[in-house]
Amino acid sequence: MALENLGKALNNALKKLARARTVDEAVIKEVVRDIQRALIMSDVNVRLVLELTKKIEKRALEEKLPPGISRKEHIIKIVYEELTNFLGKEAKPIEIRGKPTVLLMVGIQGSGKTTSVGKLARYLQKRGYRVGLVCADTWRPGAYHQLKQLAEPFGIEVFGNPEEKDAVKLAKEGVDYFRQKGVDVIIVDSAGRHKEEKGLIEEMKQISSAIKPHEVILVIDGTIGQQAYNQALAFKEATPIGSIIVTKLDGSAKGGGALSAVVATGAPIKFIGVGEKIDDLEPFDPKRFVSRLLGLGDIQGLLEKFEEASKEVKIEQDIEKFIRGKFNLRDMYTQLEAMQKMGPLKQILQMIPGLGYELPDDMVRMSEERLKKFKVIMDSMTKEELENPSIINYSRIKRIARGSGTSVRDVRELLEQYNQMKKFFKSMNRRKLAKMARKLGGMNFGGFGI
Ligand SMILES: Nc1nc2c(ncn2[C@@H]2O[C@H](COP(=O)(O)OP(=O)(O)O)[C@@H](O)[C@H]2O)c(=O)[nH]1
Ligand SMILES: [Mg+2]
């Protein structure tokens, strides 16, 4: 598991929130402080931590609660969202663009390049690509052998020549070799004998100009924490086709710092390394990563709940429409459709105590057939007619009936239905409507927009 300690600390902060009896300002501030501490312990840049947690605190204190959502759930969602944004928001998957796609792996010595070349090769092989590997590390004795040991058990071929001293020449030969073999992806491993960015970038440029890679991947050792910023920034400025793998996030105490520092440069992180074994490579997806980090097994369930809540807001907006007489035919169609899905409306309404209103029978017994017919009729109406049904006079009715292959009677029936519905809701007062909407929403009849 990547960033285990950070995950635990964040999870503890959320547990504290869960245990709190009431969530007031003091509790929110305490949770925010815990999150701050956890991130700083993980070597995240202090300024970034403060910016992030300020946002979390402000939203937690100021945002209005959506209906049906508890304050705790709301805060968890805010923490999840802000951390996800903080780590880059969307996943940036690797793209295999041409045949062959040429990838160049760079990074300073010991960062995990060769291991990552093997892992990435295996990852792509599992997805059906034929991969060839080129060892262009002429610096480290045994580099070629290391790569062969990693890849050959999986039938992945490695090109190299321990006698050759010219890395650029070797890289080019290797790429040509696999081009002729017709593989899908060629990954070139480089030496990265330099200790700092300048030499690294120079090496990258030399090899790049010889093999013209589709993408250069910088491997950064996650244990260096926020120092990763300078490397990632120099790299990003040097090549527009760069992406990043952050390695050693298993067991690293500073991994949070490394990840956030790279994200802050704007360079995309495509994978993370989470162990020494060939399968210990994960595509980096901020959403999944954060939900696992927070230990929110069911963040999806929570997000769905929020979606339901936003439907309820829609119900309230529709009530406004009714009251202001803005309810048009298009709205009615959506209502009828929702009603159809929901089953006998009358029963539902009777379950709401004190409502005291009876729905006209016609409105309740809306057969599917009739609904279909209404849909056909509405399809023959103009936009103006749907939005402002009062303009539909006799000649328009005739035209609509003709256009939809129905009768004048059918069209009139539809309009009658619409007027009934409108009248019915107008006769209710605002408070009762709101109450009904809440009940319906609470009973999980989302989408029933009245
Ligand atoms: N724990 C852990 N170790 C890793 C990871 N990636 C690489 N290593 C180790 O880091 C060391 C250097 O890796 P290597 O691929 O040779 O680095 P290179 O010099 O950049 O090619 C090796 O001992 C690897 O096993 C990782 O994601 N997690
Ligand atoms: Mg190496």
Coordinates of C-alpha atoms and ligand atoms in Angstrom, one line a residue:
M1 CA 0.0 0.0 0.0
A2 CA 1.3 3.4 -1.0
L3 CA 1.7 6.1 1.7
E4 CA 0.5 3.9 4.5
N5 CA 1.3 6.4 7.2
L6 CA -0.3 9.3 5.5
G7 CA -3.4 7.2 4.9
K8 CA -3.6 6.2 8.5
A9 CA -3.2 9.7 9.8
L10 CA -5.9 11.1 7.4
N11 CA -8.2 8.2 8.2
N12 CA -7.8 9.0 11.9
A13 CA -8.8 12.6 11.3
L14 CA -11.9 11.4 9.6
K15 CA -12.7 8.9 12.4
K16 CA -12.5 11.7 14.9
L17 CA -15.1 13.5 12.8
A18 CA -17.3 10.4 12.7
R19 CA -17.1 10.1 16.4
A20 CA -18.0 13.8 17.1
R21 CA -21.5 14.2 18.6
T22 CA -22.1 17.5 16.9
V23 CA -20.1 19.0 14.2
D24 CA -19.4 22.6 15.1
E25 CA -16.7 25.0 14.1
A26 CA -14.3 23.6 16.8
V27 CA -14.6 20.1 15.5
I28 CA -14.1 21.2 11.9
K29 CA -11.0 23.2 12.9
E30 CA -9.6 20.2 14.7
V31 CA -10.1 17.9 11.8
V32 CA -8.5 20.4 9.5
R33 CA -5.5 20.7 11.9
D34 CA -5.1 16.9 11.9
I35 CA -5.1 16.9 8.1
Q36 CA -2.5 19.6 8.1
R37 CA -0.3 17.7 10.4
A38 CA -0.6 14.4 8.4
L39 CA 0.3 16.2 5.2
I40 CA 3.3 18.0 6.7
M41 CA 4.5 14.7 8.2
S42 CA 4.5 13.3 4.7
D43 CA 6.7 16.1 3.6
V44 CA 4.1 18.1 1.6
N45 CA 5.2 21.7 1.2
V46 CA 3.9 23.8 4.0
R47 CA 2.6 26.5 1.8
L48 CA 0.7 24.0 -0.3
V49 CA -0.7 22.4 2.9
L50 CA -2.0 25.7 4.2
E51 CA -3.6 26.6 0.9
L52 CA -5.3 23.2 0.7
T53 CA -6.5 23.1 4.2
K54 CA -7.8 26.6 4.1
K55 CA -10.0 25.6 1.2
I56 CA -11.2 22.6 3.1
E57 CA -12.0 24.6 6.1
K58 CA -13.7 27.4 4.3
R59 CA -16.0 25.0 2.3
A60 CA -16.7 23.0 5.4
L61 CA -17.8 26.0 7.3
E62 CA -19.6 28.0 4.6
E63 CA -21.2 25.6 2.1
K64 CA -24.9 24.9 2.4
L65 CA -25.8 21.4 3.2
P66 CA -27.6 19.6 0.4
P67 CA -30.9 18.1 1.5
G68 CA -30.6 14.7 3.1
I69 CA -26.9 15.0 3.6
S70 CA -25.4 15.1 7.0
R71 CA -22.7 17.6 8.0
K72 CA -20.2 14.7 8.4
E73 CA -20.9 13.3 5.0
H74 CA -20.5 16.7 3.5
I75 CA -17.1 17.3 5.1
I76 CA -15.8 13.9 4.0
K77 CA -16.8 14.7 0.5
I78 CA -15.1 18.1 0.7
V79 CA -11.9 16.5 2.0
Y80 CA -12.0 13.8 -0.7
E81 CA -12.6 16.4 -3.5
E82 CA -9.9 18.8 -2.4
L83 CA -7.3 16.1 -1.9
T84 CA -8.2 14.7 -5.3
N85 CA -7.8 18.2 -6.9
F86 CA -4.6 18.6 -5.0
L87 CA -3.2 15.4 -6.6
G88 CA -4.1 16.3 -10.1
K89 CA -7.9 15.5 -10.3
E90 CA -8.0 13.4 -13.5
A91 CA -6.0 10.3 -14.4
K92 CA -3.7 10.7 -17.4
P93 CA -3.4 7.2 -18.8
I94 CA -0.5 6.3 -21.0
E95 CA -1.3 6.3 -24.7
I96 CA 0.1 4.0 -27.3
R97 CA 0.0 6.2 -30.3
G98 CA 1.9 4.8 -33.2
K99 CA 3.4 1.5 -34.3
P100 CA 5.9 1.3 -32.8
T101 CA 5.4 3.8 -29.9
V102 CA 8.8 4.7 -28.6
L103 CA 9.2 5.6 -24.9
L104 CA 12.3 6.9 -23.3
M105 CA 12.9 6.4 -19.6
V106 CA 15.1 8.9 -17.9
G107 CA 15.9 9.7 -14.2
I108 CA 18.9 9.9 -11.9
Q109 CA 20.7 6.8 -10.9
G110 CA 18.9 4.6 -8.4
S111 CA 15.6 6.3 -8.9
G112 CA 14.1 3.0 -10.2
K113 CA 14.3 3.4 -14.0
T114 CA 15.4 -0.1 -14.9
T115 CA 12.8 -1.6 -12.5
S116 CA 10.1 0.7 -14.0
V117 CA 11.1 -0.2 -17.5
G118 CA 10.5 -3.9 -16.7
K119 CA 7.2 -3.1 -14.9
L120 CA 5.9 -0.9 -17.7
A121 CA 6.8 -3.6 -20.2
R122 CA 4.9 -6.2 -18.3
Y123 CA 2.0 -3.8 -17.8
L124 CA 1.7 -3.2 -21.5
Q125 CA 2.3 -6.9 -22.4
K126 CA -0.7 -7.8 -20.1
R127 CA -2.8 -5.4 -22.2
G128 CA -1.9 -7.2 -25.4
Y129 CA 1.0 -5.1 -26.7
R130 CA 4.2 -6.6 -28.0
V131 CA 7.1 -4.8 -26.3
G132 CA 10.8 -4.6 -26.9
L133 CA 13.3 -3.2 -24.5
V134 CA 16.5 -1.4 -25.2
C135 CA 19.3 -1.0 -22.6
A136 CA 21.1 2.2 -23.4
D137 CA 22.8 2.3 -20.0
T138 CA 26.5 2.1 -20.9
W139 CA 27.6 3.4 -17.6
R140 CA 26.5 0.8 -15.0
P141 CA 28.1 -2.6 -15.4
G142 CA 25.5 -5.3 -15.4
A143 CA 22.7 -2.9 -16.5
Y144 CA 21.9 -5.0 -19.5
H145 CA 21.9 -8.2 -17.4
Q146 CA 19.6 -6.5 -14.8
L147 CA 17.0 -5.7 -17.5
K148 CA 17.2 -9.2 -19.0
Q149 CA 16.6 -10.8 -15.7
L150 CA 13.5 -8.7 -15.2
A151 CA 12.0 -9.0 -18.6
E152 CA 13.0 -12.3 -20.1
P153 CA 11.0 -14.6 -17.7
F154 CA 8.0 -13.0 -19.4
G155 CA 9.2 -13.5 -22.9
I156 CA 10.0 -9.8 -23.3
E157 CA 13.1 -9.3 -25.5
V158 CA 15.9 -7.0 -24.5
F159 CA 18.4 -5.4 -26.9
G160 CA 21.8 -4.4 -25.6
N161 CA 25.5 -4.6 -26.0
P162 CA 27.7 -4.5 -22.9
E163 CA 30.7 -3.7 -25.1
E164 CA 29.3 -0.6 -26.6
K165 CA 30.3 2.6 -24.9
D166 CA 28.2 5.1 -27.0
A167 CA 24.7 5.3 -25.4
V168 CA 23.2 7.4 -28.2
K169 CA 24.4 4.9 -30.8
L170 CA 23.1 2.0 -28.8
A171 CA 19.7 3.5 -28.3
K172 CA 19.3 4.1 -32.0
E173 CA 20.4 0.6 -32.9
G174 CA 18.0 -0.9 -30.4
V175 CA 15.1 1.2 -31.7
D176 CA 15.9 0.2 -35.3
Y177 CA 16.2 -3.4 -34.3
F178 CA 12.7 -3.5 -32.8
R179 CA 11.2 -1.4 -35.6
Q180 CA 12.2 -4.1 -38.0
K181 CA 10.8 -6.8 -35.7
G182 CA 7.4 -5.0 -35.8
V183 CA 6.8 -4.6 -32.1
D184 CA 4.1 -2.3 -30.8
V185 CA 6.1 -0.5 -28.1
I186 CA 9.8 0.1 -27.6
I187 CA 11.0 1.2 -24.2
V188 CA 14.5 2.6 -23.9
D189 CA 16.3 2.5 -20.6
S190 CA 19.0 5.1 -20.1
A191 CA 21.9 5.5 -17.7
G192 CA 21.0 8.5 -15.6
R193 CA 24.5 8.6 -14.1
H194 CA 24.1 12.2 -13.1
K195 CA 23.2 13.4 -9.7
E196 CA 21.4 16.5 -10.6
E197 CA 19.0 17.8 -13.1
K198 CA 21.3 19.5 -15.6
G199 CA 23.2 16.5 -16.6
L200 CA 20.1 14.5 -16.7
I201 CA 18.3 16.8 -19.1
E202 CA 21.4 16.9 -21.3
E203 CA 21.4 13.1 -21.6
M204 CA 17.7 13.1 -22.3
K205 CA 18.1 15.6 -25.1
Q206 CA 20.9 13.7 -26.7
I207 CA 19.1 10.4 -26.8
S208 CA 15.8 12.1 -27.8
S209 CA 17.3 13.7 -30.8
A210 CA 18.5 10.3 -32.0
I211 CA 15.4 8.2 -31.4
K212 CA 12.6 10.7 -31.5
P213 CA 10.5 9.2 -28.7
H214 CA 6.7 9.7 -28.5
E215 CA 7.0 10.3 -24.8
V216 CA 9.8 10.7 -22.3
I217 CA 9.1 9.4 -18.9
L218 CA 11.0 10.8 -15.9
V219 CA 11.4 8.4 -13.0
I220 CA 11.4 10.1 -9.7
D221 CA 12.3 8.5 -6.4
G222 CA 9.4 9.1 -4.1
T223 CA 11.6 9.0 -1.0
I224 CA 13.1 12.4 -1.8
G225 CA 9.8 14.1 -0.9
Q226 CA 9.2 17.6 -2.0
Q227 CA 12.6 17.9 -3.5
A228 CA 11.0 16.2 -6.4
Y229 CA 9.7 19.7 -7.4
N230 CA 12.9 20.9 -8.9
Q231 CA 13.5 17.7 -10.9
A232 CA 10.0 17.7 -12.2
L233 CA 10.0 21.4 -13.1
A234 CA 13.4 21.2 -15.0
F235 CA 12.1 18.2 -16.8
K236 CA 8.7 19.8 -17.7
E237 CA 10.5 22.9 -19.0
A238 CA 12.8 20.8 -21.1
T239 CA 10.3 18.6 -22.9
P240 CA 6.7 19.0 -23.9
I241 CA 6.2 15.3 -24.2
G242 CA 7.2 14.3 -20.7
S243 CA 5.3 12.3 -18.1
I244 CA 6.4 11.0 -14.7
I245 CA 6.5 7.8 -12.7
V246 CA 7.0 8.3 -8.9
T247 CA 8.6 5.2 -7.4
K248 CA 9.0 3.7 -4.0
L249 CA 5.8 4.9 -2.6
D250 CA 5.5 1.8 -0.6
G251 CA 7.1 2.5 2.7
S252 CA 8.2 6.0 1.9
A253 CA 7.4 8.5 4.6
K254 CA 7.8 11.4 2.2
G255 CA 5.7 10.1 -0.7
G256 CA 2.9 12.6 -0.2
G257 CA 5.5 15.4 -0.6
A258 CA 6.8 13.9 -3.8
L259 CA 3.4 13.4 -5.4
S260 CA 2.1 16.8 -4.6
A261 CA 5.4 18.5 -5.6
V262 CA 5.2 16.9 -9.0
V263 CA 1.6 17.8 -9.5
A264 CA 2.4 21.4 -8.6
T265 CA 4.7 21.6 -11.6
G266 CA 1.9 20.6 -13.9
A267 CA 3.8 17.5 -15.2
P268 CA 1.4 14.5 -15.4
I269 CA 2.1 11.5 -13.2
K270 CA 1.1 8.4 -15.1
F271 CA 2.2 5.6 -12.8
I272 CA 3.4 5.0 -9.3
G273 CA 5.8 2.4 -8.2
V274 CA 4.6 0.5 -5.1
G275 CA 7.2 -2.2 -4.6
E276 CA 10.2 -4.0 -6.0
K277 CA 8.3 -6.7 -7.9
I278 CA 7.4 -6.6 -11.6
D279 CA 3.7 -6.1 -10.9
D280 CA 4.2 -3.3 -8.4
L281 CA 3.2 -0.5 -10.8
E282 CA -0.1 1.2 -10.7
P283 CA -1.6 3.7 -13.2
F284 CA -2.0 6.9 -11.1
D285 CA -5.6 7.9 -10.8
P286 CA -6.1 10.7 -8.2
K287 CA -9.7 9.7 -7.4
R288 CA -9.0 6.1 -6.7
F289 CA -5.8 6.9 -5.0
V290 CA -7.4 9.4 -2.6
S291 CA -10.4 7.2 -1.8
R292 CA -8.0 4.3 -0.9
L293 CA -5.7 6.7 1.0
L294 CA -8.6 7.9 3.1
G295 CA -9.8 4.4 3.6
L296 CA -13.1 5.3 2.1
G297 CA -14.2 2.0 0.8
D298 CA -17.6 3.4 -0.1
I299 CA -16.8 6.8 -1.4
Q300 CA -18.8 5.8 -4.5
G301 CA -21.9 5.3 -2.4
L302 CA -21.4 8.6 -0.8
L303 CA -21.0 10.4 -4.1
E304 CA -24.2 8.7 -5.3
K305 CA -26.0 10.0 -2.3
F306 CA -24.9 13.5 -3.2
E307 CA -26.2 13.0 -6.7
E308 CA -29.6 12.0 -5.3
A309 CA -29.5 15.1 -3.2
S310 CA -29.0 17.3 -6.2
K311 CA -32.1 15.8 -7.8
E312 CA -34.0 16.9 -4.8
V313 CA -32.8 20.4 -5.3
K314 CA -34.2 20.0 -8.8
I315 CA -37.5 19.0 -7.3
E316 CA -37.5 22.2 -5.4
Q317 CA -36.7 24.2 -8.5
D318 CA -39.6 22.6 -10.2
I319 CA -41.9 23.6 -7.4
E320 CA -40.9 27.1 -8.0
K321 CA -41.8 26.7 -11.6
F322 CA -45.2 25.4 -10.7
I323 CA -45.9 28.3 -8.4
R324 CA -44.8 30.9 -10.8
G325 CA -46.8 29.2 -13.5
K326 CA -43.7 28.5 -15.5
F327 CA -44.4 24.8 -15.7
N328 CA -44.5 23.9 -19.4
L329 CA -45.3 20.9 -21.5
R330 CA -41.7 19.8 -21.6
D331 CA -41.6 19.7 -17.9
M332 CA -44.8 17.8 -17.7
Y333 CA -43.4 15.1 -19.9
T334 CA -40.5 14.6 -17.6
Q335 CA -42.8 14.5 -14.7
L336 CA -45.1 11.9 -16.3
E337 CA -42.2 9.7 -17.2
A338 CA -40.9 9.8 -13.7
M339 CA -44.3 9.1 -12.3
Q340 CA -44.6 6.1 -14.6
K341 CA -41.4 4.6 -13.2
M342 CA -42.5 5.2 -9.7
G343 CA -45.7 3.3 -9.5
P344 CA -49.1 4.4 -8.2
L345 CA -48.7 8.0 -7.1
K346 CA -51.8 8.0 -5.2
Q347 CA -50.5 5.5 -2.6
I348 CA -47.4 7.5 -2.2
L349 CA -49.3 10.7 -1.6
Q350 CA -51.5 9.0 0.9
M351 CA -48.5 8.1 2.9
I352 CA -47.7 11.7 3.5
P353 CA -49.6 12.8 6.6
G354 CA -51.5 16.0 6.5
L355 CA -51.3 16.6 2.8
G356 CA -55.0 16.6 2.5
Y357 CA -55.2 16.8 -1.2
E358 CA -56.4 14.4 -3.7
L359 CA -54.9 14.0 -7.1
P360 CA -57.3 13.9 -10.0
D361 CA -57.7 10.3 -11.0
D362 CA -56.6 10.9 -14.6
M363 CA -53.3 12.1 -13.4
V364 CA -52.7 9.0 -11.5
R365 CA -53.7 6.4 -14.0
M366 CA -51.4 7.4 -16.7
S367 CA -51.1 4.3 -18.9
E368 CA -47.8 3.6 -20.7
E369 CA -49.7 3.7 -24.0
R370 CA -51.0 7.1 -23.2
L371 CA -47.7 8.3 -22.2
K372 CA -46.2 7.1 -25.5
K373 CA -48.9 8.9 -27.4
F374 CA -48.2 12.1 -25.5
K375 CA -44.6 11.8 -26.4
V376 CA -45.4 11.4 -30.1
I377 CA -47.7 14.5 -29.9
M378 CA -45.1 16.5 -28.2
D379 CA -42.5 15.6 -30.8
S380 CA -44.7 17.4 -33.3
M381 CA -44.9 20.6 -31.3
T382 CA -42.6 23.5 -31.9
K383 CA -40.2 24.7 -29.3
E384 CA -42.4 27.7 -28.6
E385 CA -45.5 25.5 -28.2
L386 CA -43.7 23.3 -25.7
E387 CA -42.5 26.2 -23.7
N388 CA -45.6 28.2 -23.8
P389 CA -48.6 25.9 -24.3
S390 CA -51.1 28.8 -24.1
I391 CA -50.4 29.7 -27.7
I392 CA -51.7 26.4 -28.9
N393 CA -55.0 27.4 -30.7
Y394 CA -57.3 25.3 -32.8
S395 CA -55.3 25.6 -36.0
R396 CA -52.1 24.6 -34.2
I397 CA -54.0 21.6 -32.6
K398 CA -55.0 20.5 -36.1
R399 CA -51.4 20.8 -37.4
I400 CA -50.0 18.9 -34.4
A401 CA -52.5 16.1 -34.8
R402 CA -51.7 15.8 -38.5
G403 CA -48.0 15.9 -37.9
S404 CA -48.1 13.2 -35.1
G405 CA -50.5 10.9 -36.8
T406 CA -53.0 11.4 -33.9
S407 CA -56.4 13.0 -33.7
V408 CA -57.5 16.5 -32.6
R409 CA -59.1 14.7 -29.6
D410 CA -55.8 13.2 -28.6
V411 CA -54.0 16.6 -28.7
R412 CA -56.8 18.1 -26.7
E413 CA -56.6 15.4 -24.1
L414 CA -52.9 16.1 -23.7
L415 CA -53.6 19.8 -23.2
E416 CA -56.4 19.1 -20.8
Q417 CA -54.0 16.9 -18.8
Y418 CA -51.5 19.7 -18.7
N419 CA -54.0 22.3 -17.5
Q420 CA -55.2 19.9 -14.8
M421 CA -51.8 19.3 -13.5
K422 CA -51.0 23.0 -13.5
K423 CA -54.2 23.9 -11.7
F424 CA -53.7 21.2 -9.1
F425 CA -50.3 22.3 -8.1
K426 CA -51.4 26.0 -8.1
S427 CA -54.1 25.1 -5.6
M428 CA -51.5 23.9 -3.2
N429 CA -49.6 26.3 -1.2
R430 CA -45.9 26.5 -1.3
R431 CA -45.2 25.0 2.1
K432 CA -47.2 21.9 1.4
L433 CA -45.6 21.4 -1.9
A434 CA -42.2 21.7 -0.4
K435 CA -43.1 19.2 2.3
M436 CA -44.3 16.8 -0.3
A437 CA -41.2 17.2 -2.4
R438 CA -39.0 16.5 0.7
K439 CA -41.0 13.5 1.6
L440 CA -40.8 12.1 -1.9
G441 CA -37.1 12.8 -2.1
G442 CA -36.6 11.3 1.3
M443 CA -38.4 8.2 0.2
N444 CA -36.0 8.0 -2.6
F445 CA -38.2 8.8 -5.4
G446 CA -35.6 11.0 -7.0
G447 CA -36.6 12.2 -10.4
F448 CA -40.2 12.6 -9.5
G449 CA -40.0 16.3 -10.2
I450 CA -43.0 17.7 -8.5
Ligands
LIG1 N1 10.4 -0.5 -2.6 C1 10.6 -0.2 -3.8 N2 11.8 -0.3 -4.4 C2 11.9 0.1 -5.7 C3 10.9 0.6 -6.5 N3 11.3 0.9 -7.7 C4 12.6 0.5 -7.7 N4 13.0 0.1 -6.5 C5 14.4 -0.4 -6.1 O1 15.3 0.7 -6.2 C6 16.5 0.3 -6.6 C7 17.1 1.0 -7.8 O2 16.3 0.6 -8.9 P1 16.8 0.6 -10.4 O3 15.7 0.3 -11.3 O4 18.0 -0.2 -10.6 O5 17.2 2.1 -10.6 P2 17.9 2.9 -11.8 O6 19.3 3.1 -11.4 O7 17.2 4.2 -11.9 O8 17.8 2.0 -13.0 C8 16.4 -1.2 -6.7 O9 16.8 -1.9 -5.6 C9 14.9 -1.4 -6.9 O10 14.5 -2.7 -6.5 C10 9.6 0.7 -5.8 O11 8.6 1.2 -6.4 N5 9.5 0.3 -4.5
MG2 MG 19.2 1.3 -14.3

